[in-house]
Tab-separated table of C-alpha atoms in Angstrom:
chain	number	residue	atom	x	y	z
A	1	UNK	CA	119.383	0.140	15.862
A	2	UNK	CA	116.172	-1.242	17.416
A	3	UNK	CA	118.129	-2.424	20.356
A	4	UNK	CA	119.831	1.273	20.879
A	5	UNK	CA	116.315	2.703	20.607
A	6	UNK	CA	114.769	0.034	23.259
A	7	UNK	CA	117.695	0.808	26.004
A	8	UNK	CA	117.692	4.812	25.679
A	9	UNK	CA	113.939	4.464	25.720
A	10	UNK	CA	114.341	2.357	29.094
A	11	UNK	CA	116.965	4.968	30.146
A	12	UNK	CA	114.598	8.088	29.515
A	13	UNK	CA	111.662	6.158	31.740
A	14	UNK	CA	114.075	4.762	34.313
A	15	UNK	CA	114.602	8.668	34.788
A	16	UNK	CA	111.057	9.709	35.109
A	17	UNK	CA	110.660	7.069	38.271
A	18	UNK	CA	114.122	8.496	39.446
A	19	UNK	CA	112.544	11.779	39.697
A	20	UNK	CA	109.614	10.778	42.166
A	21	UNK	CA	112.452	9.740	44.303
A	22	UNK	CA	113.785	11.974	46.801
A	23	UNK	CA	117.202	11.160	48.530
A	24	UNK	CA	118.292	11.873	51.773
A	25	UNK	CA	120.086	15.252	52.120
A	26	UNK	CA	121.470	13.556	55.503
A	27	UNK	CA	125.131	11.827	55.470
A	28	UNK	CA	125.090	9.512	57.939
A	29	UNK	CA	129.245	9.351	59.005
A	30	UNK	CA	130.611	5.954	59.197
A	31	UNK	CA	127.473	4.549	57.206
A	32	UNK	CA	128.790	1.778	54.182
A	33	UNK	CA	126.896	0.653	51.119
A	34	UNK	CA	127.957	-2.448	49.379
A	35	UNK	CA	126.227	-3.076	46.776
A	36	UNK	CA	125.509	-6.376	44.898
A	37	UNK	CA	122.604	-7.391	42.145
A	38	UNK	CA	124.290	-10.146	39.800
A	39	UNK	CA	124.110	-14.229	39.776
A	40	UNK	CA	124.989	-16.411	43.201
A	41	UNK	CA	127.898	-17.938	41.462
A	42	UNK	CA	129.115	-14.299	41.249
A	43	UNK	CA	128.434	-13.574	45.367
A	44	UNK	CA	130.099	-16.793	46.375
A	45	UNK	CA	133.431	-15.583	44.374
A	46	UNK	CA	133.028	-12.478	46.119
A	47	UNK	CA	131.798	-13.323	49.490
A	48	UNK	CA	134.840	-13.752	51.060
A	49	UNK	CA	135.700	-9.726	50.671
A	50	UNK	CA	133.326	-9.182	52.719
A	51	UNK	CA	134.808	-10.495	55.890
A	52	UNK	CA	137.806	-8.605	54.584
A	53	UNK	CA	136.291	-5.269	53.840
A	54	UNK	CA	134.709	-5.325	57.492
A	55	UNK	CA	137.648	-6.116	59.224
A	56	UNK	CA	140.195	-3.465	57.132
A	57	UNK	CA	142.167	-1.041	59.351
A	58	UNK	CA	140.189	2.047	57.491
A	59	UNK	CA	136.235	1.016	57.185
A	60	UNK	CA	136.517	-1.863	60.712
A	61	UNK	CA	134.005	0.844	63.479
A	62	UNK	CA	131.709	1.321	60.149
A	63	UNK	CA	128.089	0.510	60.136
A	64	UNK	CA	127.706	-1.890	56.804
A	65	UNK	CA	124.409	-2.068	54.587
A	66	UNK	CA	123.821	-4.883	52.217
A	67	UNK	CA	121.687	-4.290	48.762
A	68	UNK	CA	121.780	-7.669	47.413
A	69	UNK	CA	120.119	-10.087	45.128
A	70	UNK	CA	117.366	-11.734	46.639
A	71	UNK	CA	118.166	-15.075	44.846
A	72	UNK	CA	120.798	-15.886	47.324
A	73	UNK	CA	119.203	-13.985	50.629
A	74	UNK	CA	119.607	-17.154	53.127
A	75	UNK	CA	123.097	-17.665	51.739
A	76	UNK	CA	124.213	-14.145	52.837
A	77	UNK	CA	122.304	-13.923	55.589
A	78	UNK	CA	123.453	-17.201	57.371
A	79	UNK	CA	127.167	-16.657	56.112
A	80	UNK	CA	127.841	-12.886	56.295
A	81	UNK	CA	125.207	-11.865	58.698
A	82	UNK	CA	128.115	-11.374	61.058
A	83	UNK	CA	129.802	-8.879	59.002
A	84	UNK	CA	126.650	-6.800	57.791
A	85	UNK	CA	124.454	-4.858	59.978
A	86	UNK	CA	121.412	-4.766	57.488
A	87	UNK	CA	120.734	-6.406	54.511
A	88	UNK	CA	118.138	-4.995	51.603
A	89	UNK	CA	117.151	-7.071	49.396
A	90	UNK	CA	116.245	-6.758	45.896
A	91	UNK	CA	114.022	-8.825	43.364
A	92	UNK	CA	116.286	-8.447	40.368
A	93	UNK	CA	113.522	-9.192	37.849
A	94	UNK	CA	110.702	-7.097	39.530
A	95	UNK	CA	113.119	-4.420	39.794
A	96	UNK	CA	114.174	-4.276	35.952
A	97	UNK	CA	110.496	-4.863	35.112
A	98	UNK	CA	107.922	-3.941	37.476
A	99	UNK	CA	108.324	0.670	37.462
A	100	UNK	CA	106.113	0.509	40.859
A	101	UNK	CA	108.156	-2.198	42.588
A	102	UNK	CA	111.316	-0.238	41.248
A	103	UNK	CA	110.019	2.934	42.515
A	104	UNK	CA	109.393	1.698	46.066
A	105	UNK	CA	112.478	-0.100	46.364
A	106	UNK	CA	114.575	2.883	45.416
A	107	UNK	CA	112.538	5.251	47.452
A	108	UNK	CA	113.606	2.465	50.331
A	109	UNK	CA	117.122	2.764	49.472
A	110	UNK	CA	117.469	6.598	48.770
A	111	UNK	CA	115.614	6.665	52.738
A	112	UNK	CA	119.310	6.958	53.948
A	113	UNK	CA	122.528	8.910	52.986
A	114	UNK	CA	126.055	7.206	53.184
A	115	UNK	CA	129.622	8.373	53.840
A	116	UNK	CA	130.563	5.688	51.093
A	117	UNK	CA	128.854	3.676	48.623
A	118	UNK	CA	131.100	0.894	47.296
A	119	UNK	CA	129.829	-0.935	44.104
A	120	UNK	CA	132.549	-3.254	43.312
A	121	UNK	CA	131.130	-5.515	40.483
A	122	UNK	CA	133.322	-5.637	37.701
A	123	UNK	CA	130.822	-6.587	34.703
A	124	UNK	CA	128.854	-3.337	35.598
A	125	UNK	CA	124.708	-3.441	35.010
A	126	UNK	CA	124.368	0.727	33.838
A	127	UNK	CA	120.056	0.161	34.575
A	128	UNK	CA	120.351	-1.291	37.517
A	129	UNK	CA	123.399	-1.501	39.779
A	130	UNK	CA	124.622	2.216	38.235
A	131	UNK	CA	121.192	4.045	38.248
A	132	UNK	CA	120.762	2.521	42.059
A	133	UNK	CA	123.771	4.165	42.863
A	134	UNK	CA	123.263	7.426	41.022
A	135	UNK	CA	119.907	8.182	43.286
A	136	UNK	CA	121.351	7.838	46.840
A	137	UNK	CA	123.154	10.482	48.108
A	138	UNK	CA	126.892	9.618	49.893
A	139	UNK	CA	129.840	11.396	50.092
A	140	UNK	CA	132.215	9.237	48.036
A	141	UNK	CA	130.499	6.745	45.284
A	142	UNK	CA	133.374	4.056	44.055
A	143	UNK	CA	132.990	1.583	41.882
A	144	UNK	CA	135.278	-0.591	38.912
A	145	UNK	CA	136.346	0.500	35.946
A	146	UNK	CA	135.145	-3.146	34.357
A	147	UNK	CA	134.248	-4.303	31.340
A	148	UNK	CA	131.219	-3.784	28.516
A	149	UNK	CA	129.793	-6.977	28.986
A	150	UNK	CA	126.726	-6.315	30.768
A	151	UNK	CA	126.754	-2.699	29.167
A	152	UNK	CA	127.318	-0.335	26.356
A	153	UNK	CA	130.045	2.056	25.207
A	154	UNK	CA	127.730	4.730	25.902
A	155	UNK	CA	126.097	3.643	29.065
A	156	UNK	CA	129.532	3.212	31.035
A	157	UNK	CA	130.327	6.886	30.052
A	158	UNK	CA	127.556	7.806	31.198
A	159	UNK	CA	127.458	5.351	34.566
A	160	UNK	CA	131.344	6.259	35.001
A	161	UNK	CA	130.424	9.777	36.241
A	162	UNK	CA	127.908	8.189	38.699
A	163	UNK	CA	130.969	6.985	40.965
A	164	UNK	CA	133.294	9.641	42.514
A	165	UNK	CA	136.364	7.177	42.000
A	166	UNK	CA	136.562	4.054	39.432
A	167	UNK	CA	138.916	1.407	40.612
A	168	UNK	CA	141.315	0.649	37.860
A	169	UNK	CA	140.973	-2.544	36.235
A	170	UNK	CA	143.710	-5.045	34.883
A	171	UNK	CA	142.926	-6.105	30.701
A	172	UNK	CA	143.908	-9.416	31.203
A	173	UNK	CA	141.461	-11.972	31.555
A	174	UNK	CA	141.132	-13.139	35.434
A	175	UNK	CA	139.313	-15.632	37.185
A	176	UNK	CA	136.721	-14.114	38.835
A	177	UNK	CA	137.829	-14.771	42.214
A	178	UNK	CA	141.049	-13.226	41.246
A	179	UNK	CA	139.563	-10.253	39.678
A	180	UNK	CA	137.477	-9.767	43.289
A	181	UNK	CA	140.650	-9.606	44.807
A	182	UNK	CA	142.421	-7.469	42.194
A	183	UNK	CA	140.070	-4.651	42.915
A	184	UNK	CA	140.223	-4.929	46.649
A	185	UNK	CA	143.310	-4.560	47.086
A	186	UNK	CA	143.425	-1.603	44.700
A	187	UNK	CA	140.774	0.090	46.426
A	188	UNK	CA	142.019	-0.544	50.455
A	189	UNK	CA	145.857	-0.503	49.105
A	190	UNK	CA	146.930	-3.921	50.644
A	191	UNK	CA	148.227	-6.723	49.875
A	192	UNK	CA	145.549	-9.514	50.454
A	193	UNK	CA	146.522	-13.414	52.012
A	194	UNK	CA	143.509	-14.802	50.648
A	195	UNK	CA	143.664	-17.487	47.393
A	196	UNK	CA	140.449	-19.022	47.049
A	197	UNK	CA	136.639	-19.224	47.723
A	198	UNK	CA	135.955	-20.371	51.431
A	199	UNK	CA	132.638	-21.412	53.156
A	200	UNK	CA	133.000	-22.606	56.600
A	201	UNK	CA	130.007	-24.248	57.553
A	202	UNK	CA	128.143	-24.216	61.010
A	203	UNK	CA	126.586	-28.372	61.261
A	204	UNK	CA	123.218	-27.998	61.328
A	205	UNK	CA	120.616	-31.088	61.143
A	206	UNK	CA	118.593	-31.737	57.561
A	207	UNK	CA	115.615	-33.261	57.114
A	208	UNK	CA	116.825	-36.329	54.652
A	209	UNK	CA	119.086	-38.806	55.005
A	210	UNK	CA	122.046	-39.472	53.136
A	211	UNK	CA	123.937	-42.097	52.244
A	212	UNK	CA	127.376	-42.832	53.649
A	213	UNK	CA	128.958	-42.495	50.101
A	214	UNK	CA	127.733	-40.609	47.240
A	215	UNK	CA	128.242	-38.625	44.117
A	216	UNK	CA	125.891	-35.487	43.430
A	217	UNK	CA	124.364	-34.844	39.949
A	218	UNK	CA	123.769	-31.427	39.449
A	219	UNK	CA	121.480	-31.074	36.800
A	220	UNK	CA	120.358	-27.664	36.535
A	221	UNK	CA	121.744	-24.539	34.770
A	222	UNK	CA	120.941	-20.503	34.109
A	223	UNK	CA	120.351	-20.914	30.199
A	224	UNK	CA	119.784	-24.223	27.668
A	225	UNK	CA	123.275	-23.588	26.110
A	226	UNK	CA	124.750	-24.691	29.476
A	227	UNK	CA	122.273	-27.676	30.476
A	228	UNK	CA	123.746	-31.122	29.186
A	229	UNK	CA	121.109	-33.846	28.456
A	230	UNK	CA	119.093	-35.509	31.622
A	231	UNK	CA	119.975	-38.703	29.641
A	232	UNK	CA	123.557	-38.202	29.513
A	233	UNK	CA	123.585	-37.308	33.463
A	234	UNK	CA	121.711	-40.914	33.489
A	235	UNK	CA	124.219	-42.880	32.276
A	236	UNK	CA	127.179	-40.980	34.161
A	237	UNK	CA	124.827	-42.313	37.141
A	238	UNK	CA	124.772	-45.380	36.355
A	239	UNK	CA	128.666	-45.749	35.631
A	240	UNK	CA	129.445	-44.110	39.006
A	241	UNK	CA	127.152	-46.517	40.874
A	242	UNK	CA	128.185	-49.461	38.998
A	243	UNK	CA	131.559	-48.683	38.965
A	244	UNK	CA	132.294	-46.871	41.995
A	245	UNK	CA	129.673	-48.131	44.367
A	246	UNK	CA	128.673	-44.159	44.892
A	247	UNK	CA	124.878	-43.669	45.494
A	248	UNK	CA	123.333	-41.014	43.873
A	249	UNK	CA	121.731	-37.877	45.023
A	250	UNK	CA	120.160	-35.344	42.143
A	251	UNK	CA	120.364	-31.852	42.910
A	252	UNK	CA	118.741	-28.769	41.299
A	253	UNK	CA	116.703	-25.457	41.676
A	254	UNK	CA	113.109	-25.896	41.995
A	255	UNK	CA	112.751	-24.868	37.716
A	256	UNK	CA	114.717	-27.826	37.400
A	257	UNK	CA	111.896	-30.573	38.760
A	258	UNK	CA	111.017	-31.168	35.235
A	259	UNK	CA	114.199	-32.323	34.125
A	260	UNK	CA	114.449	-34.471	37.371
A	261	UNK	CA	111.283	-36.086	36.584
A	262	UNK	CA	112.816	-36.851	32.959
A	263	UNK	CA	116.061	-38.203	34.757
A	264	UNK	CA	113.652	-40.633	36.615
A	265	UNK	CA	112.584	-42.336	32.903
A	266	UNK	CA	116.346	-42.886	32.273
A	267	UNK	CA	117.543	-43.697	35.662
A	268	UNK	CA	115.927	-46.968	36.462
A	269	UNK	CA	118.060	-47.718	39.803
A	270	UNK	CA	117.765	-46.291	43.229
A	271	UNK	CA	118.695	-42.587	43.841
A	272	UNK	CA	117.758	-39.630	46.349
A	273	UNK	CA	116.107	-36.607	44.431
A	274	UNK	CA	116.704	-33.364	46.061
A	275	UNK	CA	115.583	-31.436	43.096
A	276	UNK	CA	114.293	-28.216	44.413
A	277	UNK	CA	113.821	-29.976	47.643
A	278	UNK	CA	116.409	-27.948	49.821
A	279	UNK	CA	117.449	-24.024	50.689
A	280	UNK	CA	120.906	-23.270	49.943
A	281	UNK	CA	121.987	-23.577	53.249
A	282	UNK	CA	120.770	-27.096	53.166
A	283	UNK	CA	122.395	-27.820	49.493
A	284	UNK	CA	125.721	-26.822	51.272
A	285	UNK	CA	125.170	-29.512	53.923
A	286	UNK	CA	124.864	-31.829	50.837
A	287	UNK	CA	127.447	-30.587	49.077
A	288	UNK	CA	129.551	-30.616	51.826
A	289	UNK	CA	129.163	-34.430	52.295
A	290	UNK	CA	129.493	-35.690	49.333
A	291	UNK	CA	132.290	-37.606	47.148
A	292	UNK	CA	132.087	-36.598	43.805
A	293	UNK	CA	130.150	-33.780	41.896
A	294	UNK	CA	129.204	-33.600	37.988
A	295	UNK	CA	127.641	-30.572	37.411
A	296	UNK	CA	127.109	-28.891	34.654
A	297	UNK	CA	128.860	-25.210	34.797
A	298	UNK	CA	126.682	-23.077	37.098
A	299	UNK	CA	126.814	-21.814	40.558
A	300	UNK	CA	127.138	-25.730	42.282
A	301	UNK	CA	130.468	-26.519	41.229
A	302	UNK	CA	131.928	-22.592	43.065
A	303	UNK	CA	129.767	-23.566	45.955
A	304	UNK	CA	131.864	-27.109	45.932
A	305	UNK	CA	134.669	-25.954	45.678
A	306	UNK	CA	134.659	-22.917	48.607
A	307	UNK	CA	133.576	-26.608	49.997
A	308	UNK	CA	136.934	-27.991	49.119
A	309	UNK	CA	134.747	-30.880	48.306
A	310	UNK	CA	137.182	-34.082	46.723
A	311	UNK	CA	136.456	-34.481	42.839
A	312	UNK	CA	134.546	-31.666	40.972
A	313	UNK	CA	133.483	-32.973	37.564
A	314	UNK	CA	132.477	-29.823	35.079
A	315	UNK	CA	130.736	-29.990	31.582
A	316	UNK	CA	131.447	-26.799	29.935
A	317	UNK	CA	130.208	-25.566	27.174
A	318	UNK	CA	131.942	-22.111	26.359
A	319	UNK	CA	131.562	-18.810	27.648
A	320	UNK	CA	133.978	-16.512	29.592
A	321	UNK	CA	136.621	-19.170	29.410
A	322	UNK	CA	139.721	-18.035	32.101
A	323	UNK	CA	136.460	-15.812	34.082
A	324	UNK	CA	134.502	-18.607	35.635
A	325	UNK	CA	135.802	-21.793	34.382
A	326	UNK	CA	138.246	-23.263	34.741
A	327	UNK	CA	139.166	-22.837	38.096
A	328	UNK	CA	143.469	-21.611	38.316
A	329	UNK	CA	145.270	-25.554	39.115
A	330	UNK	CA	146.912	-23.454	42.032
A	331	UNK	CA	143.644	-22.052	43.502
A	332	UNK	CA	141.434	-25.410	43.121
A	333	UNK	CA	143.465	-28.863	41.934
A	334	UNK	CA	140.238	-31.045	42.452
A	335	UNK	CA	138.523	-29.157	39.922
A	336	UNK	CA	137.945	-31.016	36.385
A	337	UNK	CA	136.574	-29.281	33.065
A	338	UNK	CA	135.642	-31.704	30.415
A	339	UNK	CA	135.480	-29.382	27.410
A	340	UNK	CA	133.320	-29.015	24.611
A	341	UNK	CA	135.811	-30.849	21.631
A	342	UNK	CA	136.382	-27.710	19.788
A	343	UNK	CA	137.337	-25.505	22.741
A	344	UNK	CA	140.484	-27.980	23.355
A	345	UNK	CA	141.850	-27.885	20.176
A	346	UNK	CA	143.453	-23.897	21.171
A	347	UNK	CA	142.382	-22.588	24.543
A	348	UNK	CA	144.631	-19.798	24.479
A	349	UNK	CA	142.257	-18.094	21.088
A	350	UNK	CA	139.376	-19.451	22.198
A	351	UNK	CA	140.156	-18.064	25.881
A	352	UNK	CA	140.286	-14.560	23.687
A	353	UNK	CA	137.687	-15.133	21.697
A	354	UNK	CA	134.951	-16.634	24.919
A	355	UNK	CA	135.458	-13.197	27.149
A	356	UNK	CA	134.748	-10.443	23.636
A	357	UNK	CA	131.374	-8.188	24.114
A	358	UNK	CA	130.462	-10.094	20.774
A	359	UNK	CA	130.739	-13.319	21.477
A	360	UNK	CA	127.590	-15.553	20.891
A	361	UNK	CA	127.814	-19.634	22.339
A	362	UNK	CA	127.100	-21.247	18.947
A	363	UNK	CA	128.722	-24.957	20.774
A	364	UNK	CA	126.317	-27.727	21.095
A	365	UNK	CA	127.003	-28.883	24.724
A	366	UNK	CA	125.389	-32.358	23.512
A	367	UNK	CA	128.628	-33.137	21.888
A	368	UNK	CA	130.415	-33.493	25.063
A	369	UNK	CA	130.187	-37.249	25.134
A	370	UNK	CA	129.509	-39.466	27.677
A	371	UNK	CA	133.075	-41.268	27.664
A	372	UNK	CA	134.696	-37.378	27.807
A	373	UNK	CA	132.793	-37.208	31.121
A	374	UNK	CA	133.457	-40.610	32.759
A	375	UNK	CA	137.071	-40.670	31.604
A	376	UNK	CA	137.651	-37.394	33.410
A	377	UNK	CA	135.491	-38.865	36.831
A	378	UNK	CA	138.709	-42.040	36.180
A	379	UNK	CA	141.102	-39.383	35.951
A	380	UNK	CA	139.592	-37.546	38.899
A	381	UNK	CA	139.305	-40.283	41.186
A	382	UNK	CA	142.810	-41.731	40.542
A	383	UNK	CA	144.262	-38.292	41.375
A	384	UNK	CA	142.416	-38.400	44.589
A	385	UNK	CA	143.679	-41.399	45.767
């Protein structure tokens, strides 16, 4: 009840900024908004629509506007810059918190009117991503018919009759990448040749040095139900080098330093910490290089695999199995899940069970166990030859 009260108090003030915003009464013809405000792992399993979008028979001679997260600007901008004549870009946080920054930012925004505003996220955000698109003006608003994760029964009614058209939605649990491509080709009516994540790379020079061979340790993760232990990620480290001669190169965000300075107590051999050390563009260089990944399940692993980078190693905890892990055999075979025990003892419930709007991670991802991770890196390696 308090959590009801809290969002249609948040709703009520959201729509006393709204009203110091005036919109554009100009529609400007072959004008496109695409809009965009969740995680990086989501943008780099929908990137590749982009290119698509821009070069579709009905919107190709449009003019294409970007609001975006700002977490993954210099991704976008130095992979899809081609396809997007301006980007905005949005401070997810500041805008859900800060009512001046919002204000501004949607005063920004509204500046312009659109012949179409396309929103095509499937896990809807109703205070953000649908109140964005209920204050510019366009002539044709579109978005999906999704899901209630990010959003209540009563918010999507509402945020439904933002959008002049919903895109239909299948029930069944996709991969993400696959649901991406389930709603474009619903909304341009085509069939689509495209069946997997893709990042082509442009070679450009880094500042470090890496070795010839080498396995990356991504340590870093978007909440502590996801993060395996720095010491476990230590002694996969030291079996890779030992075993497999890899060196080994530590990866992160910058809030990860912490744990890399922790993974320095365990680790006692050599190693190359790029912890919050590199842009994205840069990580991708890395990425793109390397041997072997073990990640834990965040946005590196997608990024590795658009690579098509050799053995992906991912410790999973639980949530929205089938969505974002694992990746379809078909789609990815050099991608590896090493499952939480309880999770592999029915996948097809649990599947069910991970992707409900109830569904709370109770799984210690500390019970993954260190053989369940080096056993899969045997497996892995074997496959690859």
């Amino acid at each position: 009840m308090i959590s009801k009260f809290k969002n249609i108090l948040r709703f009520i003030i959201y729509l006393l900024v709204n009203i110091f915003v005036t919109p554009s009464k100009n529609i400007e013809q072959k004008k496109f908004l695409l809009i965009r405000l969740d995680a990086i792992g989501d943008y780099v399993l929908f990137r590749n629509f982009i290119k698509v979008l821009k070069e579709s028979d009905k919107y190709k001679d449009y003019s294409f506007t970007f609001v975006g997260n700002d977490n993954w600007k210099g991704l976008s901008e130095e992979l899809d810059g081609q396809y997007i004549d301006e980007f905005i870009w949005v401070n997810k946080n500041k805008f859900t918190r800060n009512l001046v920054y919002r204000y501004k930012k949607l005063k920004s925004i509204a500046l312009f009117g659109y012949e179409v505003i396309l929103c095509p996220v499937y896990s809807r955000d109703f205070f953000d991503t649908d109140m964005l698109v209920k204050i510019i003006n366009a002539t044709e608003k579109i978005g999906s018919d999704g899901d209630l994760s990010n959003i209540n029964r009563w918010q999507k009614k509402i945020g439904d009759k933002y959008y002049d058209k919903i895109i239909p939605a299948n029930d069944s649990i996709l991969f993400e990448f696959d649901r991406n491509k389930e709603f474009f080709e619903n909304f341009l009516d085509v069939k689509l040749e495209i069946y997997r994540p893709n990042i082509s790379l442009n070679c450009k020079k880094i500042q470090f040095n890496l070795p010839h061979k080498y396995a990356i340790l991504f340590i870093g993760a978007s909440s502590i139900t996801k993060q395996w232990s720095i010491e476990n990620f230590a002694k996969v480290g030291k079996h890779i080098k030992e075993k497999y001669g890899h060196d080994i190169v530590l990866c992160g965000a910058p809030n990860d330093r912490e744990a890399a300075l922790k993974f320095s107590l365990y680790f006692k051999d050599t190693y190359i910490d790029l912890v919050g050390k590199t842009s994205l563009i840069e990580l991708l260089q890395v990425f793109s290089k390397g041997n072997l990944m073990v990640s834990n399940e965040t946005v590196a692993p997608h990024m590795a695999v658009a690579l098509n980078m050799a053995s992906v190693i991912v410790i999973y905890s639980g949530r929205h199995y089938g969505r974002f892990a694992p990746y379809p055999k078909e789609m990815s075979p050099n991608y590896h899940l090493v499952y939480h025990p309880e999770i592999k003892e029915n996948l097809i419930d649990y599947s069910k069970v991970s992707n409900s709007n109830s569904y709370k991670n109770s799984l210690d991802i500390n019970e993954i166990k260190v053989d369940m991770v080096t056993q899969k890196i045997k497996e892995a390696l074997i496959m690859n030859g």
